Coordinates of N, CA and C in Angstrom, one line a residue:
M1 N 256.3 -45.5 2.3 CA 255.0 -46.1 1.8 C 255.3 -47.6 1.5
P2 N 254.3 -48.4 1.8 CA 254.5 -49.9 1.6 C 254.4 -50.3 0.1
K3 N 255.1 -51.3 -0.2 CA 254.9 -52.0 -1.5 C 253.8 -53.0 -1.3
V4 N 252.8 -53.0 -2.3 CA 251.8 -54.0 -2.3 C 251.7 -54.7 -3.6
Q5 N 251.0 -55.8 -3.6 CA 250.9 -56.6 -4.9 C 249.5 -56.7 -5.3
N6 N 249.2 -56.4 -6.6 CA 247.8 -56.5 -7.0 C 247.5 -57.9 -7.4
A7 N 246.3 -58.1 -7.9 CA 245.8 -59.5 -8.2 C 246.6 -60.1 -9.3
E8 N 247.2 -59.3 -10.2 CA 248.0 -59.8 -11.3 C 249.5 -60.0 -10.9
G9 N 249.8 -59.7 -9.6 CA 251.2 -60.0 -9.1 C 252.1 -58.8 -9.3
K10 N 251.6 -57.7 -9.8 CA 252.4 -56.5 -10.0 C 252.6 -55.7 -8.7
L11 N 253.9 -55.4 -8.4 CA 254.2 -54.6 -7.2 C 254.0 -53.1 -7.5
Y12 N 253.5 -52.4 -6.6 CA 253.4 -50.9 -6.7 C 253.4 -50.3 -5.3
T13 N 253.6 -49.0 -5.2 CA 253.6 -48.3 -4.0 C 252.2 -47.9 -3.6
D14 N 251.8 -48.3 -2.4 CA 250.5 -48.0 -1.9 C 250.5 -46.6 -1.4
H15 N 249.7 -45.7 -2.0 CA 249.6 -44.3 -1.6 C 248.4 -44.1 -0.7
K16 N 247.7 -45.1 -0.2 CA 246.6 -45.0 0.7 C 247.1 -44.3 2.0
I17 N 246.4 -43.2 2.3 CA 246.8 -42.5 3.5 C 246.1 -43.1 4.7
G18 N 246.8 -43.3 5.7 CA 246.3 -43.8 7.0 C 247.3 -43.9 8.0
N19 N 247.0 -44.5 9.1 CA 247.9 -44.7 10.2 C 248.9 -45.8 9.8
P20 N 250.2 -45.5 9.7 CA 251.2 -46.5 9.3 C 251.2 -47.7 10.3
F21 N 250.9 -47.5 11.6 CA 250.9 -48.6 12.5 C 249.8 -49.6 12.2
D22 N 248.8 -49.3 11.4 CA 247.8 -50.2 11.1 C 248.3 -51.3 10.1
N23 N 249.4 -51.0 9.5 CA 250.0 -51.9 8.5 C 251.5 -52.0 8.8
F24 N 251.9 -52.1 10.1 CA 253.2 -52.0 10.6 C 254.3 -52.8 9.8
A25 N 254.0 -54.0 9.5 CA 255.0 -54.9 8.9 C 255.3 -54.4 7.5
Q26 N 254.4 -53.8 6.8 CA 254.7 -53.3 5.4 C 255.1 -51.8 5.4
T27 N 255.0 -51.1 6.5 CA 255.3 -49.7 6.5 C 256.6 -49.5 7.4
C28 N 256.4 -49.3 8.7 CA 257.5 -48.9 9.6 C 258.6 -50.0 9.6
A29 N 258.2 -51.2 9.7 CA 259.2 -52.3 9.9 C 260.2 -52.4 8.7
N30 N 259.9 -51.8 7.6 CA 260.8 -51.9 6.5 C 262.1 -51.1 6.8
C31 N 262.0 -50.1 7.6 CA 263.1 -49.3 7.9 C 263.5 -49.3 9.4
H32 N 262.5 -49.4 10.3 CA 262.8 -49.3 11.7 C 263.0 -50.7 12.3
T33 N 264.0 -50.8 13.3 CA 264.3 -52.1 13.9 C 263.5 -52.3 15.2
Q34 N 262.9 -51.2 15.7 CA 262.1 -51.4 17.0 C 260.8 -52.2 16.7
D35 N 260.3 -52.9 17.7 CA 259.0 -53.5 17.5 C 257.9 -52.5 17.6
K36 N 256.7 -52.9 17.2 CA 255.6 -51.9 17.1 C 255.4 -51.2 18.4
A37 N 255.3 -51.9 19.5 CA 255.0 -51.2 20.8 C 256.1 -50.2 21.2
A38 N 257.4 -50.5 20.9 CA 258.5 -49.6 21.3 C 258.4 -48.4 20.4
L39 N 258.1 -48.6 19.1 CA 258.1 -47.5 18.2 C 256.9 -46.6 18.5
Q40 N 255.7 -47.2 18.8 CA 254.6 -46.4 19.2 C 254.8 -45.5 20.4
K41 N 255.6 -46.0 21.4 CA 256.0 -45.3 22.6 C 256.9 -44.1 22.2
V42 N 257.8 -44.3 21.3 CA 258.7 -43.2 20.9 C 257.9 -42.2 20.2
V43 N 257.0 -42.6 19.3 CA 256.2 -41.6 18.5 C 255.3 -40.8 19.5
A44 N 254.7 -41.5 20.5 CA 253.8 -40.8 21.4 C 254.6 -39.8 22.2
E45 N 255.8 -40.1 22.6 CA 256.6 -39.2 23.4 C 257.0 -38.0 22.6
R46 N 257.4 -38.2 21.3 CA 257.8 -37.1 20.5 C 256.6 -36.2 20.2
K47 N 255.5 -36.8 19.9 CA 254.3 -36.1 19.6 C 253.9 -35.2 20.8
Q48 N 254.0 -35.7 22.0 CA 253.7 -34.9 23.2 C 254.7 -33.8 23.4
S49 N 256.0 -34.0 23.1 CA 257.0 -32.9 23.2 C 256.6 -31.8 22.2
I50 N 256.3 -32.2 21.0 CA 256.0 -31.2 20.0 C 254.7 -30.4 20.4
N51 N 253.7 -31.2 20.8 CA 252.4 -30.5 21.2 C 252.6 -29.6 22.4
D52 N 253.4 -30.0 23.4 CA 253.6 -29.1 24.6 C 254.2 -27.8 24.2
L53 N 255.2 -27.8 23.3 CA 255.8 -26.6 22.9 C 254.9 -25.8 22.0
K54 N 254.2 -26.5 21.1 CA 253.2 -25.8 20.2 C 252.2 -25.0 21.0
I55 N 251.7 -25.5 22.1 CA 250.7 -24.8 22.9 C 251.3 -23.6 23.6
K56 N 252.6 -23.7 24.0 CA 253.3 -22.6 24.6 C 253.5 -21.4 23.6
V57 N 253.9 -21.8 22.4 CA 254.1 -20.8 21.3 C 252.8 -20.2 21.0
E58 N 251.7 -21.0 20.8 CA 250.4 -20.4 20.5 C 250.0 -19.4 21.6
D59 N 250.2 -19.7 22.8 CA 249.9 -18.7 23.9 C 250.7 -17.4 23.7
Q60 N 251.9 -17.5 23.4 CA 252.8 -16.3 23.3 C 252.3 -15.5 22.0
L61 N 252.0 -16.2 20.9 CA 251.5 -15.5 19.7 C 250.2 -14.8 19.9
V62 N 249.3 -15.5 20.6 CA 248.0 -14.9 20.9 C 248.2 -13.6 21.7
H63 N 249.0 -13.6 22.7 CA 249.3 -12.4 23.5 C 250.0 -11.4 22.7
A64 N 250.9 -11.8 21.9 CA 251.6 -10.8 21.0 C 250.6 -10.1 20.1
H65 N 249.7 -10.8 19.5 CA 248.8 -10.2 18.6 C 247.9 -9.2 19.3
F66 N 247.3 -9.6 20.4 CA 246.4 -8.7 21.1 C 247.2 -7.5 21.7
E67 N 248.4 -7.7 22.1 CA 249.3 -6.6 22.6 C 249.6 -5.6 21.5
A68 N 249.9 -6.2 20.3 CA 250.1 -5.3 19.1 C 248.9 -4.5 18.8
K69 N 247.7 -5.1 18.9 CA 246.5 -4.3 18.7 C 246.4 -3.2 19.7
A70 N 246.7 -3.5 20.9 CA 246.6 -2.4 22.0 C 247.6 -1.3 21.7
A71 N 248.8 -1.7 21.2 CA 249.8 -0.6 20.9 C 249.3 0.2 19.7
L72 N 248.7 -0.4 18.7 CA 248.2 0.4 17.6 C 247.0 1.3 18.0
D73 N 246.1 0.7 18.9 CA 245.0 1.5 19.4 C 245.5 2.7 20.2
A74 N 246.7 2.5 20.9 CA 247.3 3.6 21.7 C 248.0 4.6 20.9
G75 N 248.1 4.4 19.6 CA 248.7 5.4 18.7 C 250.1 5.1 18.2
A76 N 250.5 3.8 18.4 CA 251.9 3.4 17.8 C 251.9 3.6 16.3
T77 N 253.0 4.1 15.9 CA 253.2 4.4 14.4 C 253.6 3.1 13.7
E78 N 253.5 3.2 12.4 CA 253.9 2.1 11.5 C 255.4 1.8 11.7
A79 N 256.2 2.9 11.9 CA 257.7 2.7 12.1 C 257.9 2.0 13.4
E80 N 257.2 2.4 14.5 CA 257.4 1.8 15.8 C 257.0 0.3 15.7
M81 N 255.9 0.0 15.0 CA 255.4 -1.4 14.9 C 256.1 -2.3 14.0
K82 N 256.9 -1.8 13.0 CA 257.5 -2.7 12.0 C 258.4 -3.8 12.6
P83 N 259.3 -3.5 13.5 CA 260.1 -4.6 14.1 C 259.3 -5.6 14.9
I84 N 258.3 -5.1 15.5 CA 257.4 -6.0 16.3 C 256.6 -6.9 15.4
Q85 N 256.0 -6.3 14.4 CA 255.2 -7.1 13.4 C 256.1 -8.1 12.7
D86 N 257.3 -7.7 12.4 CA 258.3 -8.6 11.8 C 258.5 -9.8 12.7
D87 N 258.7 -9.6 14.0 CA 259.0 -10.7 14.9 C 257.7 -11.6 15.0
I88 N 256.5 -11.0 15.1 CA 255.3 -11.8 15.2 C 255.2 -12.6 13.9
R89 N 255.4 -12.0 12.8 CA 255.3 -12.7 11.5 C 256.2 -13.9 11.4
H90 N 257.5 -13.6 11.8 CA 258.5 -14.7 11.8 C 258.2 -15.8 12.8
A91 N 257.6 -15.5 13.9 CA 257.2 -16.5 14.9 C 256.0 -17.3 14.3
Q92 N 255.1 -16.6 13.7 CA 253.9 -17.3 13.1 C 254.3 -18.2 12.0
W93 N 255.3 -17.8 11.1 CA 255.7 -18.6 10.0 C 256.4 -19.9 10.6
R94 N 257.2 -19.7 11.6 CA 257.9 -20.9 12.1 C 256.9 -21.9 12.8
W95 N 256.0 -21.3 13.5 CA 254.9 -22.2 14.1 C 254.2 -22.9 13.0
D96 N 253.8 -22.2 12.0 CA 253.0 -22.8 10.9 C 253.8 -23.9 10.2
L97 N 255.1 -23.7 9.9 CA 255.9 -24.6 9.3 C 256.1 -25.9 10.1
A98 N 256.3 -25.8 11.4 CA 256.4 -26.9 12.2 C 255.1 -27.7 12.4
I99 N 254.0 -27.0 12.5 CA 252.7 -27.7 12.8 C 252.1 -28.2 11.5
A100 N 252.3 -27.5 10.4 CA 251.6 -28.0 9.2 C 252.2 -29.3 8.7
S101 N 253.4 -29.7 9.1 CA 253.9 -31.0 8.8 C 253.5 -32.0 9.9
H102 N 252.3 -32.6 9.6 CA 251.6 -33.4 10.6 C 252.5 -34.5 11.1
G103 N 253.4 -35.0 10.4 CA 254.2 -36.2 10.8 C 255.6 -35.8 11.3
I104 N 255.8 -34.5 11.6 CA 257.1 -34.0 12.0 C 257.6 -34.7 13.3
H105 N 256.6 -35.1 14.2 CA 257.0 -35.7 15.4 C 257.7 -37.1 15.2
M106 N 257.4 -37.7 14.0 CA 258.0 -39.0 13.7 C 259.4 -38.9 13.0
H107 N 259.4 -38.2 12.0 CA 260.7 -38.2 11.2 C 261.6 -37.0 11.3
A108 N 261.1 -36.0 12.0 CA 262.0 -34.8 12.2 C 261.6 -34.1 13.5
P109 N 261.6 -34.8 14.6 CA 261.2 -34.2 15.8 C 262.1 -33.1 16.3
E110 N 263.4 -33.3 16.1 CA 264.4 -32.3 16.5 C 264.2 -31.0 15.7
E111 N 263.9 -31.1 14.4 CA 263.7 -30.0 13.6 C 262.4 -29.3 14.0
G112 N 261.4 -30.0 14.3 CA 260.1 -29.5 14.8 C 260.3 -28.7 16.1
L113 N 261.0 -29.3 17.0 CA 261.3 -28.6 18.3 C 262.2 -27.3 18.0
R114 N 263.1 -27.4 17.1 CA 264.0 -26.3 16.8 C 263.1 -25.1 16.2
M115 N 262.3 -25.5 15.3 CA 261.4 -24.4 14.7 C 260.5 -23.8 15.7
L116 N 259.9 -24.6 16.5 CA 259.0 -24.1 17.6 C 259.8 -23.3 18.6
G117 N 261.0 -23.7 18.9 CA 261.9 -22.9 19.8 C 262.2 -21.6 19.3
T118 N 262.5 -21.5 18.0 CA 262.8 -20.2 17.4 C 261.5 -19.3 17.3
A119 N 260.4 -20.0 17.1 CA 259.1 -19.3 17.1 C 258.9 -18.7 18.4
M120 N 259.2 -19.4 19.5 CA 259.0 -18.9 20.9 C 259.9 -17.7 21.1
D121 N 261.2 -17.8 20.6 CA 262.1 -16.7 20.7 C 261.6 -15.5 20.1
K122 N 261.1 -15.6 18.8 CA 260.6 -14.4 18.1 C 259.4 -13.8 18.7
A123 N 258.5 -14.7 19.2 CA 257.3 -14.2 19.9 C 257.7 -13.4 21.2
A124 N 258.7 -14.0 21.9 CA 259.2 -13.3 23.1 C 259.8 -12.0 22.8
D125 N 260.6 -11.9 21.7 CA 261.2 -10.7 21.3 C 260.1 -9.6 21.0
A126 N 259.1 -10.1 20.3 CA 258.0 -9.2 20.0 C 257.3 -8.6 21.2
R127 N 257.1 -9.5 22.2 CA 256.4 -9.1 23.4 C 257.2 -8.2 24.3
T128 N 258.6 -8.4 24.3 CA 259.4 -7.5 25.0 C 259.4 -6.1 24.4
K129 N 259.5 -6.1 23.1 CA 259.4 -4.8 22.4 C 258.0 -4.1 22.6
L130 N 257.0 -4.9 22.6 CA 255.6 -4.4 22.8 C 255.5 -3.8 24.2
A131 N 256.1 -4.5 25.2 CA 256.0 -4.0 26.6 C 256.6 -2.6 26.7
R132 N 257.8 -2.5 26.1 CA 258.5 -1.2 26.1 C 257.7 -0.1 25.3
L133 N 257.2 -0.5 24.2 CA 256.4 0.5 23.4 C 255.1 0.9 24.1
L134 N 254.4 -0.1 24.7 CA 253.2 0.2 25.4 C 253.5 1.1 26.6
A135 N 254.6 0.9 27.2 CA 254.9 1.8 28.4 C 255.1 3.2 27.9
T136 N 255.7 3.4 26.7 CA 255.9 4.8 26.2 C 254.5 5.4 25.9
K137 N 253.5 4.6 25.7 CA 252.1 5.1 25.4 C 251.3 5.2 26.7
G138 N 251.9 5.0 27.9 CA 251.3 5.1 29.1 C 250.5 3.8 29.5
I139 N 250.7 2.7 28.9 CA 250.0 1.5 29.2 C 251.0 0.5 29.9
T140 N 250.8 0.4 31.2 CA 251.7 -0.5 31.9 C 251.0 -1.7 32.5
H141 N 249.7 -1.8 32.3 CA 249.0 -2.9 32.8 C 249.0 -4.1 31.8
E142 N 248.7 -5.3 32.3 CA 248.6 -6.4 31.4 C 247.4 -6.3 30.4
I143 N 247.7 -6.6 29.2 CA 246.6 -6.5 28.2 C 245.7 -7.8 28.3
Q144 N 244.5 -7.6 28.5 CA 243.5 -8.7 28.7 C 243.3 -9.3 27.3
I145 N 243.2 -10.6 27.4 CA 242.9 -11.4 26.2 C 241.5 -11.8 26.3
P146 N 240.7 -11.6 25.2 CA 239.3 -12.0 25.2 C 239.2 -13.5 25.2
D147 N 238.0 -14.0 25.5 CA 237.7 -15.4 25.5 C 237.7 -15.9 24.0
I148 N 238.7 -16.7 23.7 CA 238.8 -17.3 22.4 C 238.8 -18.8 22.5
S149 N 238.0 -19.3 23.5 CA 238.0 -20.8 23.8 C 237.3 -21.6 22.7
T150 N 236.5 -21.0 21.8 CA 235.9 -21.7 20.7 C 236.2 -20.9 19.5
K151 N 235.9 -21.6 18.4 CA 236.1 -21.0 17.0 C 235.2 -19.7 16.9
E152 N 234.0 -19.9 17.3 CA 233.0 -18.8 17.2 C 233.5 -17.6 18.1
K153 N 233.9 -17.9 19.3 CA 234.4 -16.8 20.2 C 235.6 -16.1 19.6
A154 N 236.5 -16.9 19.1 CA 237.7 -16.3 18.5 C 237.4 -15.4 17.3
Q155 N 236.5 -15.9 16.4 CA 236.0 -15.1 15.3 C 235.4 -13.8 15.7
Q156 N 234.6 -13.9 16.7 CA 234.0 -12.6 17.3 C 235.1 -11.7 17.9
A157 N 236.0 -12.3 18.6 CA 237.1 -11.5 19.2 C 237.9 -10.7 18.2
I158 N 238.1 -11.2 17.0 CA 238.9 -10.5 16.1 C 238.0 -9.7 15.1
G159 N 236.7 -9.7 15.4 CA 235.8 -8.8 14.6 C 235.3 -9.4 13.3
L160 N 235.4 -10.7 13.1 CA 234.9 -11.2 11.9 C 233.3 -11.2 11.9
N161 N 232.8 -10.8 10.8 CA 231.3 -10.8 10.6 C 231.0 -12.1 9.8
M162 N 230.8 -13.1 10.5 CA 230.6 -14.5 9.9 C 229.4 -14.5 9.0
E163 N 228.3 -13.8 9.3 CA 227.1 -13.9 8.5 C 227.5 -13.2 7.1
Q164 N 228.2 -12.1 7.1 CA 228.6 -11.5 5.9 C 229.6 -12.4 5.1
I165 N 230.5 -13.0 5.8 CA 231.5 -13.8 5.1 C 230.8 -15.0 4.5
K166 N 229.9 -15.6 5.2 CA 229.1 -16.8 4.6 C 228.3 -16.4 3.4
A167 N 227.7 -15.2 3.5 CA 226.9 -14.7 2.4 C 227.8 -14.4 1.2
E168 N 228.9 -13.8 1.4 CA 229.9 -13.6 0.3 C 230.3 -14.9 -0.3
K169 N 230.6 -15.9 0.5 CA 231.0 -17.2 0.0 C 229.9 -17.8 -0.9
Q170 N 228.7 -17.8 -0.4 CA 227.6 -18.3 -1.2 C 227.4 -17.6 -2.5
D171 N 227.6 -16.3 -2.5 CA 227.5 -15.5 -3.7 C 228.6 -15.9 -4.7
F172 N 229.8 -16.1 -4.2 CA 231.0 -16.6 -5.0 C 230.7 -17.9 -5.6
I173 N 230.1 -18.8 -4.8 CA 229.8 -20.2 -5.3 C 228.8 -20.1 -6.4
K174 N 227.8 -19.2 -6.3 CA 226.7 -19.1 -7.2 C 227.1 -18.3 -8.5
T175 N 228.0 -17.4 -8.4 CA 228.3 -16.5 -9.5 C 229.7 -16.8 -10.2
V176 N 230.7 -16.9 -9.4 CA 232.1 -17.0 -9.9 C 232.4 -18.4 -10.4
I177 N 232.1 -19.4 -9.6 CA 232.5 -20.8 -9.9 C 231.8 -21.2 -11.2
P178 N 230.5 -20.9 -11.5 CA 229.9 -21.3 -12.8 C 230.6 -20.6 -13.9
Q179 N 231.1 -19.4 -13.8 CA 231.9 -18.7 -14.8 C 233.2 -19.4 -15.1
W180 N 233.9 -19.9 -14.0 CA 235.1 -20.6 -14.2 C 234.8 -21.9 -14.9
E181 N 233.8 -22.6 -14.5 CA 233.5 -23.9 -15.1 C 233.1 -23.7 -16.6
E182 N 232.4 -22.7 -16.9 CA 232.0 -22.5 -18.3 C 233.3 -22.2 -19.1
Q183 N 234.2 -21.4 -18.6 CA 235.4 -21.1 -19.3 C 236.3 -22.3 -19.5
A184 N 236.3 -23.2 -18.5 CA 237.1 -24.4 -18.5 C 236.5 -25.4 -19.6
R185 N 235.1 -25.4 -19.7 CA 234.5 -26.2 -20.7 C 234.8 -25.7 -22.1
K186 N 234.8 -24.4 -22.3 CA 235.1 -23.8 -23.6 C 236.6 -24.1 -24.0
N187 N 237.5 -24.2 -23.0 CA 238.9 -24.5 -23.3 C 239.2 -26.0 -23.3
G188 N 238.1 -26.8 -23.2 CA 238.3 -28.2 -23.2 C 239.0 -28.8 -22.0
L189 N 238.9 -28.1 -20.9 CA 239.6 -28.5 -19.6 C 238.6 -29.2 -18.7
L190 N 237.3 -29.2 -19.0 CA 236.3 -29.7 -18.1 C 235.3 -30.4 -19.0
S191 N 235.0 -31.6 -18.7 CA 234.0 -32.4 -19.6 C 232.6 -31.8 -19.3
Q192 N 231.8 -32.0 -20.3 CA 230.4 -31.5 -20.3 C 229.7 -32.3 -19.3

């Protein structure tokens, strides 16, 4: 984060969130020796590499989730599903950790690619186990993935009742939040 000087001449760290390239001389150039164009090219290449692998992992995770549902629907037991669900969970965690760090392509691209690579491995392990398990249940055809091309279609595909969820949220906002605010006022944690 860049150091900036206020009107009184005092230096402080600027915590304004934004694109560091917009203030290159005070942000990136303090540590990096490349010029702005060269560094922007590096960042773009790293970002593309991370994004390409992210998309591949997401595809494997989506398939693993729907294949797991098919196995459960076919009668798979909790014991049969445990190692598969563990693999899916571990893949999902690794994907989330890599992608939640929005700047990972800049300061830790190798770590981001490593995490996404292990996510891919875990998802592949889950799908291999699922193929074997599904075969024991008599399912040898490819599991079809529903259309999840939009948020609304994805919500529908996994069975979310969005009208009910929205109504529950509004009820929560109208009933629970006022109770919390009143309690916070009583405890002196919220001004009147």
